[in-house]
Coordinates of C-alpha atoms in Angstrom, one line a residue:
Chain A
M696 CA 0.0 0.3 -0.1
F697 CA 1.2 3.9 -0.6
R698 CA 3.0 4.4 2.1
R699 CA 3.1 8.6 2.9
R700 CA 6.9 9.8 3.0
K701 CA 6.9 12.0 6.1
S702 CA 7.6 15.5 5.7
E703 CA 10.3 18.4 6.9
A704 CA 7.1 18.4 9.5
T705 CA 7.8 22.0 10.2
S706 CA 8.2 23.3 7.0
L707 CA 4.6 23.1 5.6
A708 CA 6.2 23.1 2.2
S709 CA 2.8 22.7 0.9
W710 CA 0.7 25.6 2.0
N711 CA 1.6 28.9 0.3
N712 CA 2.4 31.5 3.0
T713 CA -1.4 32.9 2.6
E714 CA -3.7 34.7 6.0
T715 CA -4.8 30.8 6.3
T716 CA -1.6 28.7 7.1
R717 CA -0.4 32.1 9.1
A718 CA -3.0 31.7 11.3
I719 CA -3.1 27.4 11.3
K720 CA 1.0 27.9 12.7
A721 CA 0.5 30.6 14.4
F722 CA -2.5 28.9 16.5
V723 CA 0.3 25.8 17.3
E724 CA 2.7 28.6 18.3
A725 CA 0.6 29.7 20.8
T726 CA -0.6 26.6 22.0
T727 CA 2.4 24.6 22.0
T728 CA 5.4 27.4 23.5
E729 CA 5.7 27.6 27.0
G730 CA 4.3 30.9 29.1
S731 CA 2.3 31.6 26.1
A732 CA -1.4 32.1 27.3
D733 CA -2.7 29.8 25.0
F734 CA -0.3 27.0 26.1
L735 CA -2.1 23.5 26.2
Q736 CA -0.5 21.0 28.2
V737 CA 0.7 18.1 25.7
K738 CA -2.4 15.8 27.0
D739 CA -4.9 18.5 25.9
R740 CA -3.1 19.0 22.3
I741 CA -6.2 16.5 20.3
A742 CA -6.7 16.9 17.2
V743 CA -9.4 15.4 15.1
F744 CA -9.9 15.1 11.6
D745 CA -12.7 14.6 9.1
Q746 CA -11.4 11.7 6.4
D747 CA -13.4 11.8 3.4
G748 CA -12.8 15.0 1.4
C749 CA -10.9 16.4 4.4
L750 CA -7.9 14.8 4.2
W751 CA -8.4 12.1 0.5
V752 CA -10.5 12.7 -2.2
E753 CA -14.3 11.8 -1.7
Q754 CA -15.3 12.8 -5.2
P755 CA -17.1 11.5 -7.6
A756 CA -18.3 8.9 -4.9
Y757 CA -16.9 7.6 -1.7
S758 CA -13.9 5.4 -1.4
Q759 CA -15.9 2.9 1.0
A760 CA -19.0 3.3 -1.2
V761 CA -17.1 1.8 -4.3
F762 CA -15.2 -0.8 -2.5
S763 CA -18.9 -1.8 -1.1
I764 CA -19.8 -2.2 -5.1
A765 CA -17.0 -3.9 -5.8
H766 CA -17.3 -6.1 -2.9
I767 CA -20.6 -6.7 -4.0
R768 CA -20.0 -8.2 -7.3
R769 CA -17.3 -10.2 -7.0
L770 CA -19.0 -12.1 -4.5
A771 CA -22.9 -12.1 -6.5
P772 CA -21.7 -15.6 -8.4
Q773 CA -21.8 -16.9 -5.2
H774 CA -24.8 -15.3 -4.0
P775 CA -28.1 -16.4 -6.3
D776 CA -29.8 -15.1 -4.0
W777 CA -28.9 -11.1 -4.6
A778 CA -30.9 -11.7 -8.0
S779 CA -33.8 -11.2 -6.1
H780 CA -32.5 -8.1 -3.5
E781 CA -33.5 -5.1 -5.4
L782 CA -31.1 -2.6 -3.9
I783 CA -27.8 -5.3 -4.7
R784 CA -29.9 -5.7 -8.1
K785 CA -30.5 -2.2 -8.9
V786 CA -26.2 -1.7 -7.8
L787 CA -25.1 -3.8 -9.5
A788 CA -26.3 -2.6 -12.4
D789 CA -24.7 0.4 -13.0
D790 CA -21.2 -0.4 -14.2
A791 CA -19.7 3.3 -13.9
V792 CA -20.7 3.3 -10.0
G793 CA -21.4 7.3 -10.3
Q794 CA -21.6 9.5 -7.5
A795 CA -25.9 9.6 -9.5
T796 CA -26.5 6.2 -8.8
L797 CA -25.2 7.1 -4.6
D798 CA -27.1 9.1 -4.0
E799 CA -30.0 8.4 -5.2
L800 CA -29.6 5.2 -2.1
S801 CA -31.0 6.5 1.3
E802 CA -29.0 6.1 4.0
A803 CA -30.9 3.3 5.2
D804 CA -30.3 1.6 1.8
W805 CA -26.9 2.2 1.9
A806 CA -27.2 -0.1 5.2
E807 CA -28.7 -2.8 4.1
I808 CA -26.8 -2.6 1.1
L809 CA -23.6 -3.4 3.5
F810 CA -25.5 -5.3 6.1
V811 CA -26.1 -7.9 3.1
A812 CA -22.5 -7.9 1.7
Y813 CA -20.9 -7.9 5.2
A814 CA -23.0 -9.9 7.8
G815 CA -21.6 -12.8 8.8
I816 CA -17.9 -12.1 8.0
T817 CA -14.9 -11.7 11.4
Q818 CA -13.3 -8.3 11.6
D819 CA -10.1 -9.9 9.6
E820 CA -11.8 -11.2 6.8
F821 CA -13.8 -7.7 6.3
A822 CA -10.2 -6.4 6.5
D823 CA -8.5 -8.8 3.8
A824 CA -11.3 -7.8 1.3
A825 CA -10.8 -4.0 2.4
R826 CA -6.8 -4.5 1.4
D827 CA -7.3 -6.1 -1.8
W828 CA -9.4 -3.5 -2.9
L829 CA -6.8 -0.8 -1.9
E830 CA -4.2 -2.7 -3.5
T831 CA -6.1 -2.6 -7.3
A832 CA -9.0 -0.3 -7.4
K833 CA -7.8 2.8 -9.5
H834 CA -9.7 6.4 -9.1
P835 CA -11.3 7.3 -12.1
K836 CA -9.6 11.3 -12.6
W837 CA -6.3 9.8 -11.6
D838 CA -6.1 6.5 -12.4
R839 CA -4.1 5.9 -9.1
L840 CA -4.6 4.0 -6.1
Y841 CA -7.6 6.0 -4.1
T842 CA -4.4 5.5 -1.6
D843 CA -1.9 8.1 -3.7
L844 CA -4.9 10.9 -3.4
V845 CA -4.2 11.7 0.2
Y846 CA -3.6 15.7 -0.2
E847 CA -0.2 16.4 0.5
P848 CA -0.7 19.5 3.0
M849 CA -2.8 17.9 4.8
G850 CA 0.1 14.9 5.0
E851 CA 2.4 17.8 6.4
L852 CA -0.1 19.6 8.8
L853 CA -1.0 16.2 10.3
D854 CA 3.6 15.3 10.8
F855 CA 3.7 19.5 12.0
L856 CA 0.9 18.5 15.2
R857 CA 2.5 15.0 15.8
E858 CA 5.8 17.4 16.2
K859 CA 4.5 19.5 18.1
Q860 CA 3.1 16.6 20.4
F861 CA -0.4 16.7 19.0
K862 CA -2.3 13.3 19.3
T863 CA -4.1 13.3 16.3
F864 CA -7.3 11.6 15.6
I865 CA -10.2 10.6 12.3
C866 CA -13.5 11.1 12.9
S867 CA -15.3 10.1 9.5
G868 CA -18.7 9.3 9.7
G869 CA -17.5 6.8 7.3
G870 CA -17.0 3.2 7.7
Q871 CA -14.5 2.8 11.1
D872 CA -13.2 -0.5 10.0
F873 CA -12.6 0.1 6.5
I874 CA -10.6 3.3 7.1
R875 CA -8.2 1.3 10.0
V876 CA -7.2 -0.6 7.1
Y877 CA -5.3 2.1 4.9
A878 CA -4.9 5.0 7.6
E879 CA -2.1 3.5 9.4
D880 CA 0.1 3.4 6.1
V881 CA -1.4 6.3 4.4
Y882 CA -0.9 8.6 7.6
G883 CA 0.8 7.1 10.4
F884 CA -2.8 6.5 12.5
A885 CA -3.1 3.6 14.8
P886 CA -6.2 2.0 14.6
H887 CA -7.4 3.5 17.7
E888 CA -6.6 6.6 17.1
I889 CA -9.7 5.9 14.5
I890 CA -13.2 6.7 15.2
G891 CA -16.2 6.6 12.2
T892 CA -19.4 4.4 12.0
S893 CA -19.5 0.7 12.8
I894 CA -21.3 -2.0 13.0
A895 CA -22.4 -4.1 15.3
T896 CA -20.4 -7.0 16.2
Y897 CA -20.7 -10.6 18.0
Y898 CA -17.7 -13.1 19.4
A899 CA -17.9 -16.1 18.4
T900 CA -16.6 -19.2 19.4
G901 CA -16.7 -23.2 18.5
A902 CA -14.9 -24.6 16.5
S903 CA -12.6 -22.4 15.9
A904 CA -10.4 -20.1 17.2
P905 CA -12.5 -17.0 19.2
E906 CA -13.2 -14.4 16.7
V907 CA -15.1 -10.7 16.6
V908 CA -17.9 -11.5 13.8
R909 CA -19.9 -8.9 12.1
L910 CA -23.4 -8.5 12.6
P911 CA -25.9 -7.0 10.3
K912 CA -26.8 -4.0 12.2
L913 CA -25.8 -0.3 13.1
G914 CA -23.2 -0.4 15.9
F915 CA -22.5 3.7 15.9
Y916 CA -23.3 6.5 13.6
N917 CA -19.9 8.6 13.6
D918 CA -22.0 11.7 11.4
K919 CA -23.3 15.0 12.0
E920 CA -24.1 15.2 16.2
G921 CA -22.3 11.5 16.0
K922 CA -19.1 13.1 15.7
P923 CA -18.5 15.1 18.9
L924 CA -20.5 11.3 20.8
G925 CA -18.1 9.6 18.8
I926 CA -15.4 11.5 20.0
D927 CA -16.4 11.5 23.7
R928 CA -16.7 8.2 24.3
F929 CA -13.5 7.1 21.6
I930 CA -11.2 10.1 22.9
G931 CA -12.8 11.1 26.3
Q932 CA -11.7 14.8 26.1
R933 CA -13.0 17.9 23.4
P934 CA -9.8 18.4 21.1
A935 CA -8.1 21.3 20.5
I936 CA -8.3 21.1 16.6
A937 CA -11.0 20.0 14.9
I938 CA -10.8 20.7 10.7
G939 CA -13.7 18.9 8.8
N940 CA -14.8 19.7 5.0
S941 CA -18.6 19.7 5.3
N942 CA -22.0 20.5 7.3
S943 CA -21.3 16.7 8.7
D944 CA -18.3 18.2 10.6
R945 CA -20.5 21.6 11.8
Q946 CA -21.6 19.6 15.3
M947 CA -18.4 18.4 15.7
I948 CA -16.7 22.1 15.3
E949 CA -19.0 24.0 16.9
W950 CA -18.7 21.7 19.9
T951 CA -14.5 22.2 19.5
A952 CA -15.0 25.8 19.0
S953 CA -17.3 26.4 22.9
G954 CA -14.5 24.1 25.2
G955 CA -13.5 27.1 26.8
G956 CA -10.2 26.8 26.2
P957 CA -8.3 27.8 23.3
S958 CA -9.0 26.5 19.9
L959 CA -8.4 25.6 16.3
V960 CA -11.6 24.8 13.9
A961 CA -11.2 24.9 10.2
I962 CA -12.7 23.6 6.6
V963 CA -11.5 22.9 3.9
Y964 CA -13.2 24.1 0.6
H965 CA -13.0 22.6 -2.5
D966 CA -12.9 25.7 -4.6
D967 CA -10.4 24.4 -7.4
A968 CA -12.1 22.4 -9.3
E969 CA -9.7 22.5 -12.5
R970 CA -7.0 20.7 -9.3
E971 CA -9.6 18.4 -8.0
F972 CA -13.3 18.9 -7.7
G973 CA -15.5 22.1 -6.5
Y974 CA -18.0 21.4 -4.8
G975 CA -19.6 23.7 -1.6
P976 CA -21.2 27.3 -1.6
A977 CA -19.4 28.3 -5.1
G978 CA -19.2 24.8 -5.9
G979 CA -21.8 23.2 -8.4
L980 CA -20.7 19.6 -8.5
R981 CA -22.9 18.1 -6.2
E982 CA -25.9 19.8 -4.1
P983 CA -24.5 22.2 -0.8
G984 CA -25.1 19.4 1.9
H985 CA -23.9 16.6 0.7
G986 CA -20.3 15.7 0.7
A987 CA -20.7 19.7 0.7
F988 CA -20.6 22.5 2.9
D989 CA -23.6 25.2 2.7
Q990 CA -23.3 29.1 3.3
D991 CA -24.8 29.3 6.6
F992 CA -21.9 26.9 7.7
H993 CA -19.8 29.1 5.6
D994 CA -20.9 32.2 7.2
W995 CA -20.7 31.5 10.6
L996 CA -16.9 30.5 10.5
T997 CA -16.2 33.4 8.7
E998 CA -17.7 35.9 11.0
N999 CA -16.2 33.7 14.3
G1000 CA -12.3 34.0 12.6
H1001 CA -12.8 30.8 11.8
P1002 CA -10.6 29.8 8.8
V1003 CA -11.7 27.9 5.8
I1004 CA -9.0 26.6 3.5
S1005 CA -9.4 27.3 0.1
M1006 CA -7.8 24.4 -1.9
K1007 CA -7.0 26.8 -5.3
N1008 CA -5.7 29.5 -2.3
D1009 CA -3.8 28.0 0.5
W1010 CA -2.3 25.0 -1.3
K1011 CA 0.3 25.0 -3.8
R1012 CA 0.1 21.1 -4.6
L1013 CA -2.2 18.8 -3.8
F1014 CA -1.3 15.7 -4.2
A1015 CA 2.5 14.2 -3.3
F1016 CA 2.6 12.9 -6.4
E1017 CA 2.5 16.5 -8.9
Chain B
M127 CA -5.9 13.3 43.6
F128 CA -3.2 11.1 44.6
R129 CA -0.2 10.9 41.6
R130 CA 1.8 7.1 41.2
R131 CA 5.2 8.5 41.5
K132 CA 6.6 6.5 38.4
S133 CA 9.1 3.7 38.6
E134 CA 12.2 2.9 38.1
A135 CA 10.9 1.5 34.8
T136 CA 12.4 -1.7 35.2
S137 CA 13.0 -2.5 38.3
L138 CA 9.8 -4.0 39.1
A139 CA 11.2 -3.6 42.8
S140 CA 7.5 -4.8 44.1
W141 CA 7.7 -8.1 42.6
N142 CA 9.4 -11.2 44.1
N143 CA 12.0 -13.0 41.9
T144 CA 9.5 -16.2 41.4
E145 CA 8.4 -18.2 38.2
T146 CA 5.7 -15.3 37.2
T147 CA 8.0 -12.5 37.6
R148 CA 10.8 -14.2 36.0
A149 CA 7.5 -15.4 32.7
I150 CA 6.2 -11.9 32.6
K151 CA 10.0 -10.4 31.8
A152 CA 10.6 -13.4 29.8
F153 CA 8.0 -12.3 27.5
V154 CA 9.0 -8.7 27.8
E155 CA 12.1 -9.3 26.8
A156 CA 11.6 -12.0 24.1
T157 CA 8.7 -8.9 21.9
T158 CA 11.3 -5.9 22.1
T159 CA 14.4 -7.6 21.3
E160 CA 15.0 -7.2 18.0
G161 CA 16.1 -10.4 16.4
S162 CA 13.9 -12.3 18.2
A163 CA 11.9 -14.9 17.3
D164 CA 8.8 -13.2 19.4
F165 CA 9.6 -9.6 18.1
L166 CA 6.5 -7.1 17.9
Q167 CA 6.8 -4.4 16.4
V168 CA 5.4 -1.1 18.1
K169 CA 2.5 -1.1 16.9
D170 CA 1.6 -4.5 17.6
R171 CA 3.0 -3.9 21.8
I172 CA -0.9 -3.5 23.0
A173 CA -1.5 -4.4 26.3
V174 CA -4.9 -4.8 28.1
F175 CA -6.0 -4.3 31.8
D176 CA -8.8 -4.9 34.1
Q177 CA -8.7 -2.4 36.5
D178 CA -11.1 -3.1 39.3
G179 CA -9.4 -5.9 41.5
C180 CA -6.5 -5.8 38.9
L181 CA -5.0 -2.7 39.3
W182 CA -7.1 -1.2 42.1
V183 CA -9.0 -2.4 45.2
E184 CA -12.1 -4.0 44.4
Q185 CA -13.7 -5.0 47.9
P186 CA -15.8 -4.6 50.0
A187 CA -17.7 -3.3 47.3
Y188 CA -16.8 -1.6 43.4
S189 CA -15.6 2.2 43.8
Q190 CA -18.3 2.9 41.3
A191 CA -21.0 1.7 43.0
V192 CA -20.1 3.4 46.3
F193 CA -19.7 6.3 44.4
S194 CA -22.9 6.2 42.7
I195 CA -24.7 5.6 46.5
A196 CA -23.1 8.6 47.9
H197 CA -24.2 10.3 44.9
I198 CA -27.5 9.6 45.0
R199 CA -27.4 9.7 48.9
R200 CA -26.1 13.5 48.4
L201 CA -28.7 14.2 46.1
A202 CA -32.3 12.7 47.8
P203 CA -33.1 16.2 49.1
Q204 CA -33.9 17.8 45.5
H205 CA -35.6 15.1 44.2
P206 CA -38.2 14.0 46.6
D207 CA -39.7 11.5 44.0
W208 CA -36.9 9.1 44.7
A209 CA -39.0 8.5 48.2
S210 CA -41.5 6.4 46.3
H211 CA -38.5 4.7 43.8
E212 CA -38.7 1.6 45.4
L213 CA -35.4 0.3 44.3
I214 CA -33.1 3.7 45.6
R215 CA -34.7 3.4 48.5
K216 CA -33.3 0.4 48.7
V217 CA -30.2 1.5 48.8
L218 CA -30.5 4.7 50.7
A219 CA -31.6 2.3 53.4
D220 CA -28.2 0.9 53.8
D221 CA -25.8 3.1 55.9
A222 CA -23.0 0.8 54.9
V223 CA -22.8 0.4 51.8
G224 CA -22.1 -3.4 51.6
Q225 CA -21.0 -6.1 49.7
A226 CA -24.4 -7.6 50.8
T227 CA -27.1 -4.8 49.9
L228 CA -24.7 -4.7 45.9
D229 CA -25.4 -8.7 45.8
E230 CA -28.7 -8.1 46.2
L231 CA -29.0 -5.9 43.1
S232 CA -29.6 -7.6 39.4
E233 CA -27.6 -5.7 36.6
A234 CA -30.6 -4.8 35.5
D235 CA -31.5 -2.9 39.0
W236 CA -28.3 -1.3 39.0
A237 CA -28.6 -0.6 35.5
E238 CA -32.0 1.5 36.8
I239 CA -30.4 3.1 39.5
L240 CA -27.2 4.8 37.5
F241 CA -29.5 5.9 35.4
V242 CA -31.6 7.5 38.0
A243 CA -28.7 8.8 39.4
Y244 CA -27.6 10.9 36.4
A245 CA -29.3 11.2 33.8
G246 CA -29.6 14.4 31.7
I247 CA -26.8 15.5 33.2
T248 CA -23.9 16.5 30.9
Q249 CA -20.5 14.4 31.0
D250 CA -18.7 17.6 32.0
E251 CA -21.1 17.7 35.6
F252 CA -20.7 13.5 35.8
A253 CA -16.8 14.1 35.9
D254 CA -17.1 16.7 38.8
A255 CA -18.9 15.1 40.6
A256 CA -16.8 11.6 40.5
R257 CA -14.2 13.6 40.8
D258 CA -15.6 15.0 44.1
W259 CA -15.9 11.7 45.6
L260 CA -12.7 10.5 45.0
E261 CA -11.1 13.4 46.8
T262 CA -13.0 12.9 50.1
A263 CA -14.6 9.3 49.8
K264 CA -12.3 6.7 52.3
H265 CA -12.0 3.5 52.2
P266 CA -13.3 1.3 55.1
K267 CA -10.4 -1.1 55.8
W268 CA -7.0 1.4 55.2
D269 CA -8.8 4.8 55.8
R270 CA -7.5 6.0 52.6
L271 CA -8.5 7.7 49.7
Y272 CA -9.5 4.8 47.3
T273 CA -6.9 5.9 44.6
D274 CA -4.5 5.2 47.0
L275 CA -5.5 1.7 46.6
V276 CA -3.6 1.0 43.3
Y277 CA -1.4 -1.7 43.1
E278 CA 2.0 -0.6 43.0
P279 CA 3.0 -3.9 41.7
M280 CA 0.9 -3.6 38.4
G281 CA 1.7 0.2 38.0
E282 CA 6.0 -1.1 38.1
L283 CA 4.8 -3.3 35.5
L284 CA 2.7 -0.5 33.2
D285 CA 5.5 1.7 33.4
F286 CA 7.6 -1.1 32.4
L287 CA 5.8 -2.0 29.5
R288 CA 5.0 2.0 28.8
E289 CA 9.1 2.2 28.8
K290 CA 9.2 -1.0 26.3
Q291 CA 6.6 1.0 24.3
F292 CA 3.5 -1.6 25.0
K293 CA 0.8 1.1 24.3
T294 CA -1.1 0.4 27.2
F295 CA -5.1 0.5 27.8
I296 CA -7.7 -0.1 30.8
C297 CA -10.8 -2.5 29.3
S298 CA -13.2 -2.4 32.0
G299 CA -16.7 -3.8 32.9
G300 CA -16.7 -0.6 34.8
G301 CA -18.2 2.4 34.0
Q302 CA -15.6 3.9 31.2
D303 CA -16.5 7.8 32.4
F304 CA -15.9 7.5 36.1
I305 CA -12.8 5.3 35.7
R306 CA -11.6 8.4 33.3
V307 CA -11.6 10.8 36.4
Y308 CA -8.8 8.8 37.8
A309 CA -6.8 7.5 35.7
E310 CA -5.0 9.8 34.1
D311 CA -3.7 11.2 37.8
V312 CA -3.8 7.9 39.4
Y313 CA -1.8 6.0 36.7
G314 CA -1.3 7.4 34.0
F315 CA -3.8 6.5 31.2
A316 CA -5.4 9.0 28.3
P317 CA -8.8 9.0 28.6
H318 CA -8.5 7.5 25.0
E319 CA -6.9 4.5 26.8
I320 CA -9.8 3.9 28.8
I321 CA -12.3 0.7 27.1
G322 CA -15.7 0.6 29.8
T323 CA -19.3 0.0 30.1
S324 CA -20.8 3.3 28.7
I325 CA -24.2 5.1 28.5
A326 CA -26.4 6.7 25.5
T327 CA -25.3 10.3 25.3
Y328 CA -27.2 13.2 23.1
Y329 CA -25.3 16.2 21.6
A330 CA -27.6 19.2 23.1
T331 CA -27.9 21.9 21.8
G332 CA -29.7 25.2 22.9
A333 CA -29.3 28.7 25.6
S334 CA -26.0 27.9 26.2
A335 CA -22.4 26.1 24.1
P336 CA -23.1 22.5 22.8
E337 CA -22.8 19.9 25.1
V338 CA -22.4 16.0 25.8
V339 CA -25.6 15.3 28.2
R340 CA -26.2 11.3 29.4
L341 CA -28.8 9.3 28.7
P342 CA -30.8 7.2 30.6
K343 CA -30.1 4.6 28.2
L344 CA -26.6 1.5 27.8
G345 CA -24.5 2.6 25.4
F346 CA -21.9 -0.3 25.1
Y347 CA -21.6 -3.5 27.8
N348 CA -17.6 -3.8 27.8
D349 CA -17.8 -7.1 30.0
K350 CA -17.6 -10.3 29.8
E351 CA -18.0 -11.8 25.6
G352 CA -18.9 -7.1 25.0
K353 CA -14.5 -7.4 27.0
P354 CA -12.8 -8.2 22.8
L355 CA -16.1 -6.4 21.4
G356 CA -15.1 -3.4 23.0
I357 CA -11.1 -3.8 22.6
D358 CA -12.2 -4.8 18.7
R359 CA -14.2 -1.7 18.9
F360 CA -12.0 0.9 20.4
I361 CA -7.8 -0.4 19.3
G362 CA -8.8 -1.8 16.2
Q363 CA -6.3 -4.7 16.5
R364 CA -6.2 -7.8 18.6
P365 CA -3.7 -7.2 22.1
A366 CA -0.9 -9.2 22.8
I367 CA -0.6 -8.9 27.0
A368 CA -4.0 -9.1 28.2
I369 CA -4.5 -9.4 32.4
G370 CA -7.4 -9.8 34.2
N371 CA -8.6 -10.7 37.6
S372 CA -12.4 -12.6 37.2
N373 CA -14.6 -14.7 35.4
S374 CA -15.5 -11.5 33.3
D375 CA -12.0 -11.0 31.6
R376 CA -12.0 -14.9 30.5
Q377 CA -13.6 -14.1 26.7
M378 CA -11.0 -11.4 26.8
I379 CA -8.4 -13.9 27.6
E380 CA -9.2 -15.9 25.9
W381 CA -9.4 -14.0 22.9
T382 CA -5.6 -12.2 23.1
A383 CA -4.3 -15.5 24.0
S384 CA -5.6 -16.7 20.6
G385 CA -4.7 -14.4 18.2
G386 CA -1.5 -16.6 16.2
G387 CA 1.2 -14.3 17.6
P388 CA 3.5 -13.9 20.6
S389 CA 0.6 -13.4 23.4
L390 CA 0.7 -13.1 27.1
V391 CA -2.1 -13.5 29.7
A392 CA -2.5 -14.1 33.1
I393 CA -4.9 -13.4 36.3
V394 CA -4.4 -11.3 39.6
Y395 CA -5.4 -13.7 42.3
H396 CA -6.4 -13.0 45.5
D397 CA -4.8 -15.1 47.3
D398 CA -3.7 -12.8 50.3
A399 CA -6.6 -12.4 52.7
E400 CA -4.4 -11.2 56.0
R401 CA -2.9 -8.0 53.6
E402 CA -5.9 -7.4 51.5
F403 CA -8.8 -9.8 51.1
G404 CA -8.9 -13.1 49.8
Y405 CA -11.5 -14.8 47.0
G406 CA -11.2 -16.9 44.0
P407 CA -11.0 -20.7 43.6
A408 CA -9.3 -20.7 46.6
G409 CA -10.8 -18.2 48.9
G410 CA -14.1 -17.5 50.2
L411 CA -15.2 -13.5 51.3
R412 CA -17.3 -14.1 47.8
E413 CA -18.7 -16.8 45.3
P414 CA -16.5 -17.7 42.7
G415 CA -17.7 -16.2 40.0
H416 CA -18.5 -13.0 41.0
G417 CA -15.4 -10.4 40.7
A418 CA -13.6 -13.6 41.6
F419 CA -12.6 -16.4 39.2
D420 CA -14.1 -20.2 39.1
Q421 CA -11.7 -23.5 39.1
D422 CA -12.5 -24.1 35.5
F423 CA -11.1 -20.6 34.3
H424 CA -7.6 -21.2 36.4
D425 CA -7.3 -24.8 35.8
W426 CA -7.9 -23.2 32.1
L427 CA -5.0 -20.6 32.9
T428 CA -2.8 -23.6 34.1
E429 CA -3.1 -26.1 31.9
N430 CA -2.3 -23.5 29.2
G431 CA 0.7 -22.2 31.2
H432 CA -0.5 -19.2 31.5
P433 CA 0.9 -17.2 34.5
V434 CA -1.6 -16.8 37.7
I435 CA -0.2 -14.5 39.8
S436 CA -0.5 -14.9 43.1
M437 CA -0.4 -11.4 45.3
K438 CA 0.8 -13.6 48.5
N439 CA 3.8 -15.5 46.7
D440 CA 4.2 -12.8 43.9
W441 CA 4.2 -9.4 45.5
K442 CA 6.7 -7.9 48.5
R443 CA 4.3 -5.5 48.7
L444 CA 0.8 -4.2 47.6
F445 CA 0.8 -1.1 48.3
A446 CA 2.9 2.8 47.6
F447 CA 2.3 3.2 51.3
E448 CA 3.4 -0.5 52.3

């Protein structure tokens, strides 16, 4: 699997010298310099990041959705019963697996598809299937592995924060177990540093060694209101830094900003249709509120002095391969 | 709050030079020496510990149970409705809050009591209440704060493992939020290193700043089968080391021992009625299976060559104040 080369941490080399970049550096400086009014003890240096669209590309379709459909397609010959499952049939009919098809599916539809596809297998079997896909599947725009499509500026920011003894976590609406398969290799997050939506599991014993097995049932929904709840449950403290890119991150960001201590919250704005995809208040690829953020959230951020990270203006390059 | 003084990590000074102690040292040596057949990468050095009865005293009653009853007693005057609540009345009637009363209560009873006592308050308010209690309540046997009653040999083992780059976690059937209040000060576990039973929460916004608020509803039951499930969910990988002291730890221990890689699993055996409390297969204070472990589990451990840590024989002293 692609492994990001660690950057010269303090350099933030792929960031332009803009107001946003300076604000981020100033916050880290203020919270990690002893004697500063905003100094944070090491134990309080907690930073959380959304994953899809914040640390790597999420367009034209979430990688996990693409993986799930590929997985169903691969297993379909062994599951003749799926032919009579309307939702599964619908997904398999769309060769391109585009966002249009995905957008037609409700969250309940998606849950059902994932439950059908992954129930009854062990956590290790799930990880193997995800790893197989990640090692071969190519993104349609760049014809590269999904794991190549990490935003290099965000990778540099992670390195910078870790050098300054921030503990970094992913807090994603996507599947916790899927992200865990690649996040260590790709950006150095240990499995326990991944918070995400999870399915319920059970402990299976019997003829073979005991295993944790997946159930066709939601465990925890880590999106929107679920993000602060997931952070409280997994990390157990309010972060000092929260960065996302969509309306789904709003609660996590508002909660982080209102903790009373020094905080930095920000949004990655996909305003670079040329180098990547354009979406959000000024974009047009997708409806606001679906993978993007809307004008109201944008205004709240700017009125409160929180950085909106412009991919177009703040980032010299998007990817390490550029 | 009491803060354990970090030990000379490699010394395990409070451990006698016994077969058990040597087995623990040999495992750590084998898994952390490069070139050894059992060498573990740093990322795979995961160690989990039960809390009550493993890292500190759990007799004659779990500290959290004692805290909860004290909390209810303190709040009762503001809750005249509780007078008609049969369970709450029963708990308040027992001044000594002994194990006898606690044993009469079923798990469902306990859940109801805790839901009544702690629902509708924020996570911060809960932590404040727990901290107030921990800073004043004394254990009946030693007349000391509960936070003094950490087993010094286990504290030394934590220090030793951390020095050898093991990442340590608590995995308790007790309340995750309660343990988080003291575990950082008392033994250096960050809040995210605590896995335990949790209640459901919701994200409250409104007139004041957004808060995470407790609901009268179980979130996750982290005991017995729940322990491997909790570890899988929170840590995301099978540990190399698991240490407990009761039947509630059996699944976590069996799962750890059957991971295929090098592993060390062990049980703390409360066979020292003189210096502490005697319970377990050869004890008699409580029924086997309730806070202790039974003969069948004991036999499984010894037949498979897993250490049974004898408080009487393996530990020079139990507490730092001795």
